[in-house]
Coordinates of C-alpha atoms in Angstrom, one line a residue:
Chain A
M1 CA 91.6 111.3 116.7
I2 CA 89.8 111.6 120.1
L3 CA 86.5 109.9 121.1
A4 CA 83.8 112.2 122.5
K5 CA 80.1 112.5 123.1
V6 CA 78.0 115.3 121.5
I7 CA 76.4 116.9 124.5
G8 CA 75.1 120.2 123.1
T9 CA 75.3 122.8 120.4
V10 CA 77.1 126.2 120.4
V11 CA 75.6 129.3 118.7
S12 CA 77.6 132.4 117.9
S13 CA 76.2 135.2 115.8
Q14 CA 79.1 137.6 116.2
K15 CA 82.0 135.7 114.7
D16 CA 84.6 135.5 112.0
Q17 CA 83.0 135.8 108.6
K18 CA 84.5 132.5 107.5
M19 CA 82.7 130.7 110.4
E20 CA 79.3 131.5 108.8
G21 CA 76.9 128.6 108.2
I22 CA 78.9 126.0 110.1
K23 CA 77.3 123.8 112.8
L24 CA 79.2 124.0 116.1
L25 CA 78.7 121.2 118.6
L26 CA 79.8 120.9 122.2
L27 CA 81.7 117.7 122.8
E28 CA 82.8 116.0 126.0
K29 CA 85.8 113.7 125.8
I30 CA 85.0 110.1 126.9
D31 CA 86.8 107.2 128.3
P32 CA 86.1 104.4 125.7
V33 CA 86.1 101.7 128.3
T34 CA 83.7 103.1 130.9
M35 CA 82.0 105.4 128.3
K36 CA 82.0 108.0 131.0
G37 CA 82.7 111.7 130.3
K38 CA 86.1 113.1 131.3
A39 CA 84.8 116.7 132.1
D40 CA 87.0 117.9 129.3
Y41 CA 85.1 119.9 126.7
V42 CA 85.7 121.2 123.2
V43 CA 83.7 123.1 120.5
S44 CA 84.0 121.2 117.2
M45 CA 82.8 121.8 113.7
D46 CA 80.5 119.2 112.4
S47 CA 81.2 117.6 109.0
V48 CA 79.0 114.5 109.3
G49 CA 75.7 115.6 110.7
A50 CA 76.2 114.4 114.3
G51 CA 73.4 114.8 116.8
V52 CA 73.3 115.4 120.5
G53 CA 73.9 112.1 122.4
E54 CA 75.9 110.5 119.7
I55 CA 79.5 109.2 120.2
V56 CA 81.9 110.6 117.6
F57 CA 85.5 111.2 117.1
Y58 CA 87.1 114.4 116.0
V59 CA 90.4 115.5 114.4
S60 CA 92.5 118.3 115.8
G61 CA 95.0 120.9 114.4
S62 CA 95.5 121.6 110.8
S63 CA 93.9 118.3 109.7
A64 CA 90.6 119.7 110.9
R65 CA 90.5 121.8 107.8
Y66 CA 90.8 118.8 105.4
T67 CA 87.1 118.1 105.0
N68 CA 84.8 119.6 102.4
T69 CA 82.8 121.4 105.0
T70 CA 85.8 122.9 106.8
E71 CA 88.2 123.6 103.9
G72 CA 89.7 127.1 104.4
K73 CA 87.8 127.6 107.7
P74 CA 89.5 128.7 110.9
T75 CA 88.8 125.5 112.8
D76 CA 91.2 123.3 114.7
S77 CA 88.6 120.7 115.7
T78 CA 86.3 118.9 113.3
I79 CA 84.0 115.8 113.8
I80 CA 84.9 113.3 111.1
A81 CA 82.9 110.2 112.2
I82 CA 79.8 109.1 114.1
V83 CA 80.8 105.9 116.0
D84 CA 78.7 102.8 115.6
F85 CA 80.7 100.3 117.7
I86 CA 83.7 100.5 120.0
E87 CA 85.3 97.1 120.5
K88 CA 88.0 96.5 123.2
D89 CA 89.6 93.1 123.9
D90 CA 86.9 91.4 121.8
A91 CA 84.0 92.9 123.7
Y92 CA 81.8 95.9 122.7
T93 CA 82.2 98.8 125.1
Y94 CA 79.7 100.8 123.0
Q95 CA 77.0 99.8 120.5
K96 CA 75.1 102.7 118.9
D97 CA 71.7 101.1 118.7
K98 CA 72.0 99.4 122.1
Q99 CA 71.8 102.7 124.1
Chain B
M268 CA 106.3 109.1 117.9
T269 CA 104.1 107.9 120.7
L270 CA 104.1 104.2 121.8
G271 CA 100.8 102.5 122.3
I272 CA 99.1 99.1 122.4
V273 CA 96.3 98.2 120.0
V274 CA 93.4 97.3 122.4
G275 CA 90.5 97.4 120.0
T276 CA 88.8 98.9 117.0
V277 CA 86.3 101.8 116.4
V278 CA 83.7 101.3 113.7
S279 CA 81.9 104.1 111.9
S280 CA 79.6 103.9 108.9
S281 CA 78.8 107.6 108.7
K282 CA 82.2 109.1 108.5
D283 CA 83.8 111.8 106.4
E284 CA 83.6 110.4 102.9
Q285 CA 87.2 110.9 102.2
I286 CA 88.5 107.8 104.1
Q287 CA 86.4 104.8 102.9
G288 CA 87.5 101.4 104.0
A289 CA 90.1 102.6 106.5
R290 CA 90.5 100.8 109.8
Y291 CA 90.4 102.8 113.0
L292 CA 92.2 101.3 115.9
L293 CA 91.6 102.0 119.6
I294 CA 95.0 102.6 121.0
D295 CA 96.0 102.7 124.7
K296 CA 99.2 104.7 125.1
C297 CA 102.0 102.8 126.9
N298 CA 105.6 103.1 128.0
Q299 CA 108.6 101.3 126.5
Q300 CA 107.9 98.2 128.7
G301 CA 104.4 98.0 127.2
E302 CA 102.6 99.1 130.4
K303 CA 99.4 100.8 129.4
K304 CA 98.5 104.2 130.7
G305 CA 94.7 104.2 130.2
D306 CA 95.1 107.1 127.8
Y307 CA 93.1 106.3 124.7
L308 CA 93.1 107.6 121.2
V309 CA 91.8 106.5 117.7
A310 CA 94.5 106.0 115.1
L311 CA 94.3 105.1 111.4
D312 CA 95.8 101.8 110.5
I313 CA 97.4 101.4 107.1
V314 CA 100.1 98.8 108.0
G315 CA 97.7 96.0 109.0
V316 CA 98.2 95.8 112.8
G317 CA 96.9 92.9 114.9
P318 CA 95.3 93.1 118.4
N319 CA 97.6 93.7 121.4
E320 CA 100.6 94.6 119.3
M321 CA 102.8 97.6 120.4
V322 CA 102.9 100.3 117.7
M323 CA 104.4 103.7 117.0
I324 CA 101.8 106.5 116.3
S325 CA 102.5 109.8 114.6
E326 CA 100.2 112.6 115.7
G327 CA 99.3 116.0 114.1
S328 CA 99.5 117.1 110.6
T329 CA 102.3 114.7 109.8
A330 CA 99.7 112.0 109.9
R331 CA 98.8 113.2 106.4
E332 CA 102.3 112.5 105.0
T333 CA 101.6 109.2 103.3
M334 CA 100.1 108.2 100.0
V335 CA 96.8 107.0 101.5
T336 CA 96.4 109.9 103.9
K337 CA 97.4 112.8 101.7
N338 CA 94.9 115.7 102.3
K339 CA 92.8 113.5 104.5
P340 CA 91.4 114.8 107.8
I341 CA 93.4 112.6 110.2
D342 CA 95.8 113.5 113.0
A343 CA 96.9 110.1 114.3
L344 CA 98.4 107.4 112.2
V345 CA 100.0 104.0 113.0
V346 CA 103.4 104.3 111.3
G347 CA 105.0 101.1 112.5
I348 CA 104.7 97.9 114.6
I349 CA 107.3 97.5 117.3
D350 CA 109.5 94.4 117.4
I351 CA 112.1 95.2 120.0
I352 CA 113.0 98.1 122.3
D353 CA 116.2 98.1 124.3
E354 CA 117.1 100.6 127.0
N355 CA 120.8 100.9 128.1
D356 CA 121.5 97.6 126.4
I357 CA 118.7 95.8 128.2
I358 CA 115.8 94.6 126.1
V359 CA 112.7 96.1 127.7
Y360 CA 110.2 95.0 125.1
K361 CA 110.2 92.1 122.6
K362 CA 107.3 91.3 120.3

């Protein structure tokens, strides 16, 4: 799974019928040490109610369809978790409420 | 499989409800000597890995091919802890 920051939302009205009713978020991959964006973006389906500004991680490929929200949907990227803490070498590099 | 060093953990309380109680490890990909590349990913741990250990990671849909991860939305799984790697009869990594 890849760590990323939710930086926006994506709206599409003309789309595949199976994409109806699914929240699409714009994610920027982040370096978990510096917490800086890597200018590498992806559109991801949201299955956990993530909001803009939050740090998440998403699953790619066929596994992206194995959540209740995205079962049978044509997605290859689904957010499966909102991150509370990232710990590296016994130090927090990210704490959700400390932002 | 990809080689990586366990450098930390990623904690999430609001995650997809299908994987309760799983431990997510922060992995820095490395070469066979254990030199880190600064290329990070999150992988599920079901073998009980300690910090700074070198591990093998399986990525993609094959990460679902275990009892615990069957039909679960994951694409990176720690499948083994590395003890020794030799290259042309020279040990390049030892736990």
